Coordinates of C-alpha atoms in Angstrom, one line a residue:
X1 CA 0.7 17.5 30.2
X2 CA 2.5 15.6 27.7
X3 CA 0.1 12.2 27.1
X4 CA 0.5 9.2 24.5
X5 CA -2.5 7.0 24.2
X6 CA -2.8 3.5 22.1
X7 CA -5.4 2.2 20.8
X8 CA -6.7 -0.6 18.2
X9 CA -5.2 -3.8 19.7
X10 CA -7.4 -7.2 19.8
X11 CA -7.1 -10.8 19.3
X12 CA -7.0 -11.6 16.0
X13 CA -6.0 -15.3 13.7
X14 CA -2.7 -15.3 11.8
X15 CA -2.7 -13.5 8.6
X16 CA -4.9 -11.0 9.4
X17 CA -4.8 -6.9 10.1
X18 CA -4.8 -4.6 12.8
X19 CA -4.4 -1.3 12.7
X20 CA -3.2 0.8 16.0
X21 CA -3.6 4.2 16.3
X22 CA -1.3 6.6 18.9
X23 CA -2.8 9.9 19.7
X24 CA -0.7 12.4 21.1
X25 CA -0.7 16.1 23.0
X26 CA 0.0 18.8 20.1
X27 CA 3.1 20.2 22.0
X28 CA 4.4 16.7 21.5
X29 CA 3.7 15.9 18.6
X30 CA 4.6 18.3 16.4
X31 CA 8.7 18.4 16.6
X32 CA 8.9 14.3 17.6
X33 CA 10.1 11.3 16.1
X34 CA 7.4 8.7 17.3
X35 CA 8.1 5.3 17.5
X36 CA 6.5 1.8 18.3
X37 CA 7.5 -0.7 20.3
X38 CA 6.2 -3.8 21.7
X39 CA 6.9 -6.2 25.1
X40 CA 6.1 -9.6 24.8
X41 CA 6.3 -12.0 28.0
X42 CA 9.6 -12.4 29.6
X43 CA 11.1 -10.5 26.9
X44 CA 12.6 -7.2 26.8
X45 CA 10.8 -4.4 25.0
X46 CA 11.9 -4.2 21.2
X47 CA 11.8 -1.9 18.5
X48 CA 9.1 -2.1 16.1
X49 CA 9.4 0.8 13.6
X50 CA 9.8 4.9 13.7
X51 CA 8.5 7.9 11.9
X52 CA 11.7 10.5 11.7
X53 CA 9.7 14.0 12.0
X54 CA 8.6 15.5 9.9
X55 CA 7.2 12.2 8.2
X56 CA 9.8 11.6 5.2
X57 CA 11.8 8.4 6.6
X58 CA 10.7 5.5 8.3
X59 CA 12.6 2.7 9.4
X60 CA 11.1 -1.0 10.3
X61 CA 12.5 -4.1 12.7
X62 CA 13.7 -6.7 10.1
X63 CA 10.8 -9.2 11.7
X64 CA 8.2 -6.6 10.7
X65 CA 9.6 -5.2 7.5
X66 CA 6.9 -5.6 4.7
X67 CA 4.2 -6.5 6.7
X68 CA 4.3 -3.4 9.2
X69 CA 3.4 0.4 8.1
X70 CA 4.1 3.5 10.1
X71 CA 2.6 6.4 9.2
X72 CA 1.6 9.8 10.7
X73 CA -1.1 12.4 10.1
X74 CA 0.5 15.5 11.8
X75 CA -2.8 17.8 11.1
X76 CA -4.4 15.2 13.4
X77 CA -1.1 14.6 16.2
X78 CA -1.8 10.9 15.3
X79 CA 0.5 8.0 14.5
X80 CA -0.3 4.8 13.0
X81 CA 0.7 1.3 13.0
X82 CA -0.7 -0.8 10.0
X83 CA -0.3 -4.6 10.6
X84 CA -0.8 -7.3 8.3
X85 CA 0.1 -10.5 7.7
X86 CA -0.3 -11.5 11.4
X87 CA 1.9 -13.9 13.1
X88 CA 1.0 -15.6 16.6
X89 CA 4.8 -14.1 17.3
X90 CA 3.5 -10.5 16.5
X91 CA 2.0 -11.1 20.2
X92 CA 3.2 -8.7 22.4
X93 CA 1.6 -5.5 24.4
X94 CA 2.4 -2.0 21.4
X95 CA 3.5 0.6 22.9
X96 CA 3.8 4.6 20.8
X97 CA 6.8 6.5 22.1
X98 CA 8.1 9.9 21.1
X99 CA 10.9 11.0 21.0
X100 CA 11.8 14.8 21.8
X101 CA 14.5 17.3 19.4
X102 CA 16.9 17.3 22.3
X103 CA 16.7 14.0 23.5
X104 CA 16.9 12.5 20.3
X105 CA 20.2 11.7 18.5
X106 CA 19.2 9.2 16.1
X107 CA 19.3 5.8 17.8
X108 CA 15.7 5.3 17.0
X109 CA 15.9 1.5 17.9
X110 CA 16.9 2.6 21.3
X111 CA 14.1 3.3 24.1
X112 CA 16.0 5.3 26.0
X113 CA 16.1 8.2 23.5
X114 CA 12.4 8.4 23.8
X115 CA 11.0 11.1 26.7
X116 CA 7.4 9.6 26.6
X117 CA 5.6 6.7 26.2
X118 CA 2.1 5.4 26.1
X119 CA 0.3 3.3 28.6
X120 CA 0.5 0.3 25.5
X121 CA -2.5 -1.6 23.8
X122 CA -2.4 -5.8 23.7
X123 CA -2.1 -7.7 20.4
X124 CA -2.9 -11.2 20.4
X125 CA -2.1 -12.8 17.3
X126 CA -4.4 -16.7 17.9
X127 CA -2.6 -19.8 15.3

């Protein structure tokens, strides 16, 4: 049973740091390109920024570049998502996705090349 599950959203002020953690099944994990996205209300779900397996590129939103940090620790099927520099527009629900070798065909911005996805962890980002 393939399962994705977020964690490390709160409510936090503008300017400061969260970091969210994604931990995912080992059969998953270990071939996929994992992603995060986020849905904010009445908006469509967007891309946030992706880990290309094995680890070596990443690639980041322009709204999040610089203040955003994906990362993965493949020893422990975990990826991260290190936020700083908070804004109250960062507000959305996170959600980790991965993204399978056959399904994936490099469109990481796309959510529709990801198989699975997590149940999503709330940021509140307070002015």
């Amino acid at each position: 049973q393939v399962q994705l599950v977020e964690s490390g959203g709160g409510l936090v002020q503008a300017g400061d740091s969260l970091r969210l953690s994604c931990a995912a099944s080992p059969r998953t994990f270990s071939s996929s390109t994992m992603g995060w996205f986020r849905q904010a209300p009445g908006k469509e779900r967007e891309f946030v920024a992706v880990i290309i397996w094995p680890g070596t590129s990443t690639y980041y939103a322009d709204s999040v570049k610089g203040r955003f940090t994906i990362s993965r620790d493949n020893a422990k099927n975990t990826v991260y998502l290190q936020m700083n520099s908070l804004k109250p527009e960062d507000t959305a629900v996170y959600y980790c996705a991965a993204a399978s070798p056959r399904k994936y065909s490099g469109r990481y911005y796309d959510p529709n090349q990801y198989d699975y996805w997590g149940q999503g962890t709330q940021v509140t980002v307070s002015s």
